[in-house]
């Protein structure tokens, strides 16, 4: 039916516009074959039948327009209308730490965790505010310039999730819940590949990077989580941050705190800060960074115990942990906990004191030294 309507419309339009196209077309094409058609149409369009024919054509046009309009309406109704995005919706993450999420205001953090024990510079150019009670309920929180949480970390049993992920969850469960971890992180023009053997996964969901650390000595169970807001992650243009004194001091403080938090989680005593051996630790980190080596024994052949004695440090027992190249104290600490010999030092119940030292080479890569003492 639709084709018949369109054909009638075409014939009518062709006939009524003939005076305009007949002469120019006849110059190139013999159109005498149309004369019989003209006669038939002229016969139909006598005075008596003209009104009837016009009304018929008009009705045909109306039906055609009505048909096309109905089809257009059906097509429009079949197209789903996209919902408008909700603006200024609070950021929600799948994971919270001690009821704190990315986007939480500082007032909520204070209500949940109290006042911070200390604050120290981190690799993102903000500060970690460290909360704990004798290293129980250990949490580090970063705030943006509006005092809104933009990063949070814990290695304590404070993790909750609507998906059921918590401290002690299996790595396989985490991946079933969050999917496959990302394999690379782009920083400026560089792409940094993430190695699965490093003992952590990174997941990207919406505006959140979720770093999940596993204890390789406890069947790959979740031992820590770090949440970073996308805008904060983007501010860090490389894997390594600037190696100034503030960041050095921050890494040293954080490494000390992380070590004690891990000891308390394993039922051990808190280590006291030892300033003298911290000097020895920093000097060794600086020596490795400046002279491009990584070893417990320095270029002069001196052991950690020789260096401690040279600096006047007295002890009944001692040990040393080294790490190199990790982008922060968090990654350095988690890596040490997954290395059997270093883990033994961190969790040795006979130690009583600790000093940490950090230094950066000319590529901004940090060197970490931990010196443990039994005094």
Coordinates of C-alpha atoms in Angstrom, one line a residue:
X1 CA 0.0 0.0 0.0
X2 CA 2.8 2.4 0.9
X3 CA 4.4 1.9 -2.5
X4 CA 1.1 2.6 -4.3
X5 CA 0.7 5.9 -2.5
X6 CA 4.3 6.9 -3.3
X7 CA 3.8 6.0 -7.0
X8 CA 0.6 8.1 -7.2
X9 CA 2.3 11.0 -5.6
X10 CA 5.2 10.7 -8.1
X11 CA 2.9 10.6 -11.2
X12 CA 0.8 13.5 -9.9
X13 CA 3.9 15.6 -9.2
X14 CA 5.4 14.7 -12.6
X15 CA 2.3 15.7 -14.5
X16 CA 1.6 19.0 -12.8
X17 CA 5.2 20.2 -13.1
X18 CA 5.4 19.2 -16.8
X19 CA 5.3 22.8 -18.1
X20 CA 8.6 23.4 -16.2
X21 CA 10.6 20.5 -17.3
X22 CA 9.0 19.5 -20.7
X23 CA 10.8 22.0 -22.9
X24 CA 14.4 21.7 -21.6
X25 CA 14.2 17.9 -21.5
X26 CA 12.8 17.7 -25.0
X27 CA 16.0 19.3 -26.3
X28 CA 17.9 16.2 -25.4
X29 CA 15.3 13.4 -25.3
X30 CA 12.4 12.5 -27.5
X31 CA 9.4 12.6 -25.1
X32 CA 6.7 12.1 -27.8
X33 CA 6.0 8.7 -26.3
X34 CA 4.3 10.6 -23.4
X35 CA 1.6 12.1 -25.6
X36 CA -0.8 9.1 -25.2
X37 CA -0.3 9.4 -21.5
X38 CA -1.1 13.1 -21.6
X39 CA -4.3 12.4 -23.6
X40 CA -5.5 9.8 -21.0
X41 CA -4.8 12.2 -18.1
X42 CA -6.5 15.1 -20.0
X43 CA -9.5 12.9 -20.5
X44 CA -9.6 12.1 -16.8
X45 CA -9.2 15.7 -15.9
X46 CA -12.2 17.1 -17.6
X47 CA -14.0 19.9 -15.9
X48 CA -16.5 17.5 -14.5
X49 CA -13.9 15.1 -13.1
X50 CA -11.2 17.6 -12.1
X51 CA -12.6 18.3 -8.7
X52 CA -13.0 14.6 -8.0
X53 CA -9.4 13.8 -9.1
X54 CA -7.9 16.6 -7.1
X55 CA -9.8 15.4 -4.0
X56 CA -8.6 11.9 -4.7
X57 CA -5.0 13.0 -5.0
X58 CA -5.4 15.1 -1.8
X59 CA -6.8 12.2 0.1
X60 CA -4.0 10.0 -1.1
X61 CA -1.4 12.6 0.0
X62 CA -3.1 12.9 3.4
X63 CA -3.1 9.1 3.8
X64 CA 0.6 8.9 2.8
X65 CA 1.6 11.7 5.2
X66 CA -0.5 10.0 8.0
X67 CA 1.3 6.7 7.4
X68 CA 4.8 8.2 7.3
X69 CA 4.0 10.2 10.5
X70 CA 2.8 7.1 12.4
X71 CA 6.0 5.2 11.4
X72 CA 8.2 8.1 12.5
X73 CA 6.4 8.2 15.9
X74 CA 6.9 4.5 16.3
X75 CA 10.6 4.8 15.5
X76 CA 11.0 7.7 18.0
X77 CA 9.2 5.7 20.7
X78 CA 11.4 2.6 20.1
X79 CA 14.6 4.6 20.9
X80 CA 15.4 4.4 24.6
X81 CA 15.9 7.7 26.3
X82 CA 19.2 7.8 28.3
X83 CA 19.0 8.9 31.9
X84 CA 20.7 12.1 32.7
X85 CA 23.8 11.6 34.9
X86 CA 23.4 12.5 38.5
X87 CA 25.8 15.3 39.3
X88 CA 27.7 15.8 42.6
X89 CA 26.9 12.2 43.7
X90 CA 29.2 11.3 46.6
X91 CA 32.0 9.0 45.7
X92 CA 31.4 5.4 47.0
X93 CA 34.0 2.7 47.0
X94 CA 33.6 -1.1 47.3
X95 CA 36.0 -1.1 50.2
X96 CA 36.1 1.0 53.4
X97 CA 38.6 1.0 56.2
X98 CA 37.3 1.5 59.8
X99 CA 34.1 2.9 58.2
X100 CA 36.1 5.5 56.3
X101 CA 35.9 5.8 52.5
X102 CA 37.4 7.9 49.9
X103 CA 35.4 11.1 49.9
X104 CA 34.7 11.1 53.7
X105 CA 35.2 14.4 55.4
X106 CA 37.9 14.9 58.0
X107 CA 35.2 15.3 60.7
X108 CA 34.2 11.7 60.2
X109 CA 37.8 10.5 60.3
X110 CA 38.3 12.3 63.7
X111 CA 35.0 10.8 65.0
X112 CA 36.1 7.3 64.0
X113 CA 39.8 7.4 64.7
X114 CA 40.5 10.3 67.1
X115 CA 43.5 12.6 66.7
X116 CA 46.5 11.5 64.6
X117 CA 49.7 10.3 66.3
X118 CA 51.8 11.9 63.7
X119 CA 51.9 13.2 60.1
X120 CA 54.5 12.8 57.4
X121 CA 55.1 13.6 53.7
X122 CA 54.1 10.9 51.2
X123 CA 55.0 10.3 47.6
X124 CA 51.8 12.0 46.3
X125 CA 52.8 15.4 47.7
X126 CA 50.3 15.2 50.5
X127 CA 50.7 13.9 54.1
X128 CA 49.8 10.7 55.7
X129 CA 48.0 11.3 59.0
X130 CA 48.7 8.2 61.1
X131 CA 46.1 6.9 63.6
X132 CA 46.6 4.0 66.0
X133 CA 46.2 3.0 69.6
X134 CA 49.5 1.5 70.6
X135 CA 49.7 0.4 66.9
X136 CA 46.4 -1.4 67.2
X137 CA 43.8 -0.2 64.7
X138 CA 46.5 1.2 62.5
X139 CA 45.3 3.5 59.7
X140 CA 47.0 6.2 57.5
X141 CA 44.8 8.8 55.8
X142 CA 45.5 11.6 53.3
X143 CA 43.3 14.6 52.8
X144 CA 42.9 17.0 49.9
X145 CA 42.8 20.8 50.2
X146 CA 39.1 20.6 51.2
X147 CA 39.9 18.2 54.0
X148 CA 38.3 15.3 52.2
X149 CA 39.9 11.8 52.2
X150 CA 41.7 11.1 49.0
X151 CA 43.8 8.2 50.1
X152 CA 43.7 5.6 52.9
X153 CA 45.8 2.6 54.0
X154 CA 45.7 -0.1 56.6
X155 CA 47.5 -3.3 57.4
X156 CA 45.1 -4.1 60.2
X157 CA 41.9 -6.1 60.5
X158 CA 39.8 -3.0 59.7
X159 CA 38.7 -3.7 56.1
X160 CA 35.1 -4.0 55.2
X161 CA 33.3 -4.4 51.9
X162 CA 29.8 -4.9 50.5
X163 CA 31.4 -7.6 48.3
X164 CA 32.8 -9.4 51.4
X165 CA 36.5 -8.7 50.9
X166 CA 38.3 -8.3 54.3
X167 CA 41.6 -8.8 56.0
X168 CA 42.6 -12.4 55.5
X169 CA 40.6 -13.0 52.3
X170 CA 42.2 -15.2 49.7
X171 CA 43.8 -13.7 46.6
X172 CA 41.6 -15.9 44.5
X173 CA 38.5 -14.5 46.2
X174 CA 39.6 -10.9 45.6
X175 CA 40.1 -11.6 41.9
X176 CA 36.8 -13.3 41.6
X177 CA 35.2 -10.2 43.2
X178 CA 37.1 -7.4 41.5
X179 CA 38.0 -9.1 38.2
X180 CA 41.4 -9.2 36.7
X181 CA 43.9 -6.6 38.1
X182 CA 45.4 -4.0 35.8
X183 CA 48.7 -4.9 34.2
X184 CA 50.2 -1.4 33.8
X185 CA 50.0 2.2 35.1
X186 CA 50.6 5.2 32.8
X187 CA 52.5 8.1 34.2
X188 CA 52.9 10.9 31.8
X189 CA 54.5 9.5 28.6
X190 CA 55.7 6.4 30.4
X191 CA 54.0 3.0 31.0
X192 CA 55.0 1.0 34.0
X193 CA 54.3 -2.7 34.0
X194 CA 53.1 -4.3 37.2
X195 CA 54.7 -7.6 38.0
X196 CA 52.5 -10.3 39.6
X197 CA 55.4 -11.6 41.7
X198 CA 55.5 -8.3 43.7
X199 CA 52.8 -9.6 46.0
X200 CA 50.0 -7.1 45.3
X201 CA 47.2 -6.5 42.8
X202 CA 46.0 -3.1 41.5
X203 CA 42.3 -2.7 40.5
X204 CA 40.8 0.4 38.8
X205 CA 37.1 1.0 39.4
X206 CA 35.6 4.4 38.6
X207 CA 37.6 7.0 40.4
X208 CA 39.4 4.6 42.7
X209 CA 42.7 2.7 42.5
X210 CA 42.6 -0.2 45.0
X211 CA 46.0 -1.7 45.9
X212 CA 45.6 -5.1 47.6
X213 CA 48.6 -6.6 49.3
X214 CA 49.0 -10.3 50.0
X215 CA 50.9 -12.3 52.6
X216 CA 52.8 -14.8 50.5
X217 CA 53.7 -16.7 53.6
X218 CA 50.0 -17.1 54.6
X219 CA 48.6 -18.6 51.5
X220 CA 48.3 -15.3 49.6
X221 CA 45.8 -13.8 52.1
X222 CA 45.0 -10.1 52.1
X223 CA 47.3 -8.4 54.6
X224 CA 46.9 -4.7 53.6
X225 CA 44.8 -2.4 51.4
X226 CA 45.5 1.1 50.0
X227 CA 42.8 3.2 48.3
X228 CA 43.9 6.1 46.1
X229 CA 41.6 8.6 44.4
X230 CA 42.2 8.9 40.7
X231 CA 42.8 12.7 40.8
X232 CA 45.6 12.1 43.4
X233 CA 47.1 9.3 41.4
X234 CA 47.3 11.5 38.3
X235 CA 49.2 14.2 40.2
X236 CA 52.0 11.8 40.6
X237 CA 53.5 12.0 37.2
X238 CA 56.1 9.3 37.6
X239 CA 56.6 6.1 39.7
X240 CA 59.1 8.0 41.9
X241 CA 58.5 11.3 43.6
X242 CA 61.0 14.0 44.3
X243 CA 63.7 13.0 46.8
X244 CA 63.8 15.9 49.1
X245 CA 64.4 15.9 52.8
X246 CA 60.7 16.1 53.7
X247 CA 60.0 13.0 51.7
X248 CA 63.0 11.2 53.1
X249 CA 61.9 12.0 56.7
X250 CA 58.4 10.9 55.8
X251 CA 59.5 7.6 54.4
X252 CA 61.6 6.9 57.5
X253 CA 58.7 7.7 59.9
X254 CA 56.3 5.5 57.8
X255 CA 58.7 2.6 57.7
X256 CA 59.1 2.7 61.5
X257 CA 55.3 2.8 62.0
X258 CA 54.5 0.1 59.5
X259 CA 57.1 -2.2 61.1
X260 CA 55.5 -1.8 64.6
X261 CA 52.0 -2.2 63.2
X262 CA 53.0 -5.5 61.7
X263 CA 54.7 -6.6 64.9
X264 CA 51.6 -5.8 66.9
X265 CA 49.4 -7.7 64.4
X266 CA 51.6 -10.7 65.1
X267 CA 51.4 -10.4 68.9
X268 CA 54.9 -8.9 69.4
X269 CA 56.1 -6.0 71.4
X270 CA 56.6 -2.4 70.0
X271 CA 60.1 -1.4 69.0
X272 CA 61.4 1.9 70.4
X273 CA 63.0 4.5 68.1
X274 CA 66.8 4.5 68.4
X275 CA 68.3 7.8 67.0
X276 CA 71.9 6.6 67.0
X277 CA 71.3 3.6 64.8
X278 CA 68.9 5.6 62.6
X279 CA 72.0 7.8 61.7
X280 CA 73.8 4.6 60.7
X281 CA 70.9 3.4 58.6
X282 CA 70.6 6.7 56.8
X283 CA 74.3 6.9 56.1
X284 CA 74.3 3.4 54.5
X285 CA 71.2 4.3 52.3
X286 CA 73.0 7.4 51.2
X287 CA 76.2 5.5 50.5
X288 CA 74.4 2.9 48.4
X289 CA 72.4 5.6 46.5
X290 CA 75.5 7.7 45.8
X291 CA 77.8 4.8 44.8
X292 CA 75.3 2.7 42.9
X293 CA 75.4 -0.5 44.8
X294 CA 73.0 -2.6 47.0
X295 CA 74.5 -4.7 49.7
X296 CA 74.8 -5.2 53.4
X297 CA 78.5 -4.9 53.0
X298 CA 79.7 -1.4 51.9
X299 CA 82.5 -0.6 49.4
X300 CA 85.1 -0.7 52.3
X301 CA 84.0 -4.2 53.2
X302 CA 82.3 -3.2 56.5
X303 CA 79.3 -5.1 57.7
X304 CA 76.2 -3.6 59.4
X305 CA 77.7 -4.4 62.8
X306 CA 81.0 -2.8 61.9
X307 CA 79.2 0.4 60.8
X308 CA 77.1 0.5 64.0
X309 CA 80.3 0.1 66.2
X310 CA 82.0 2.9 64.2
X311 CA 79.0 5.2 65.1
X312 CA 79.2 4.3 68.7
X313 CA 76.0 2.2 68.8
X314 CA 76.0 -0.4 71.6
X315 CA 73.9 -3.6 71.3
X316 CA 73.7 -7.2 72.4
X317 CA 72.1 -8.3 69.1
X318 CA 71.5 -6.6 65.8
X319 CA 70.0 -7.1 62.3
X320 CA 69.6 -5.2 59.1
X321 CA 66.9 -5.1 56.3
X322 CA 67.5 -3.4 53.0
X323 CA 65.1 -2.5 50.2
X324 CA 65.6 -0.6 47.0
X325 CA 63.5 0.9 44.2
X326 CA 60.0 0.6 45.8
X327 CA 58.0 3.8 45.3
X328 CA 57.1 4.2 48.9
X329 CA 57.6 2.8 52.4
X330 CA 54.4 1.0 52.1
X331 CA 55.6 -1.0 49.1
X332 CA 59.1 -1.4 50.7
X333 CA 57.5 -2.8 53.9
X334 CA 55.1 -5.1 52.2
X335 CA 58.0 -6.4 50.0
X336 CA 60.2 -7.0 53.1
X337 CA 57.3 -8.9 54.8
X338 CA 57.2 -11.2 51.8
X339 CA 60.9 -12.0 51.9
X340 CA 61.6 -14.7 54.4
X341 CA 64.9 -13.4 55.9
X342 CA 63.7 -9.8 56.2
X343 CA 60.4 -11.0 57.6
X344 CA 62.3 -12.8 60.4
X345 CA 64.0 -9.6 61.4
X346 CA 60.7 -7.7 61.5
X347 CA 59.0 -10.4 63.6
X348 CA 61.9 -11.4 65.8
X349 CA 60.6 -11.1 69.3
X350 CA 64.0 -10.4 71.0
X351 CA 64.6 -7.0 69.3
X352 CA 63.8 -3.9 71.4
X353 CA 64.8 -0.9 69.2
X354 CA 64.8 0.2 65.6
X355 CA 66.2 3.0 63.4
X356 CA 65.4 3.6 59.8
X357 CA 67.2 5.5 57.1
X358 CA 66.2 6.5 53.5
X359 CA 68.1 8.2 50.7
X360 CA 67.5 8.8 46.9
X361 CA 69.8 8.3 44.0
X362 CA 70.0 10.7 41.0
X363 CA 67.0 8.9 39.4
X364 CA 64.9 9.6 42.6
X365 CA 64.9 5.9 43.4
X366 CA 64.8 5.3 47.2
X367 CA 67.1 3.1 49.2
X368 CA 65.7 1.9 52.5
X369 CA 67.7 0.6 55.5
X370 CA 66.3 -0.8 58.8
X371 CA 68.7 -1.5 61.7
X372 CA 67.2 -3.6 64.5
X373 CA 68.8 -3.8 67.9
X374 CA 68.6 -5.7 71.1
X375 CA 69.9 -3.4 73.8

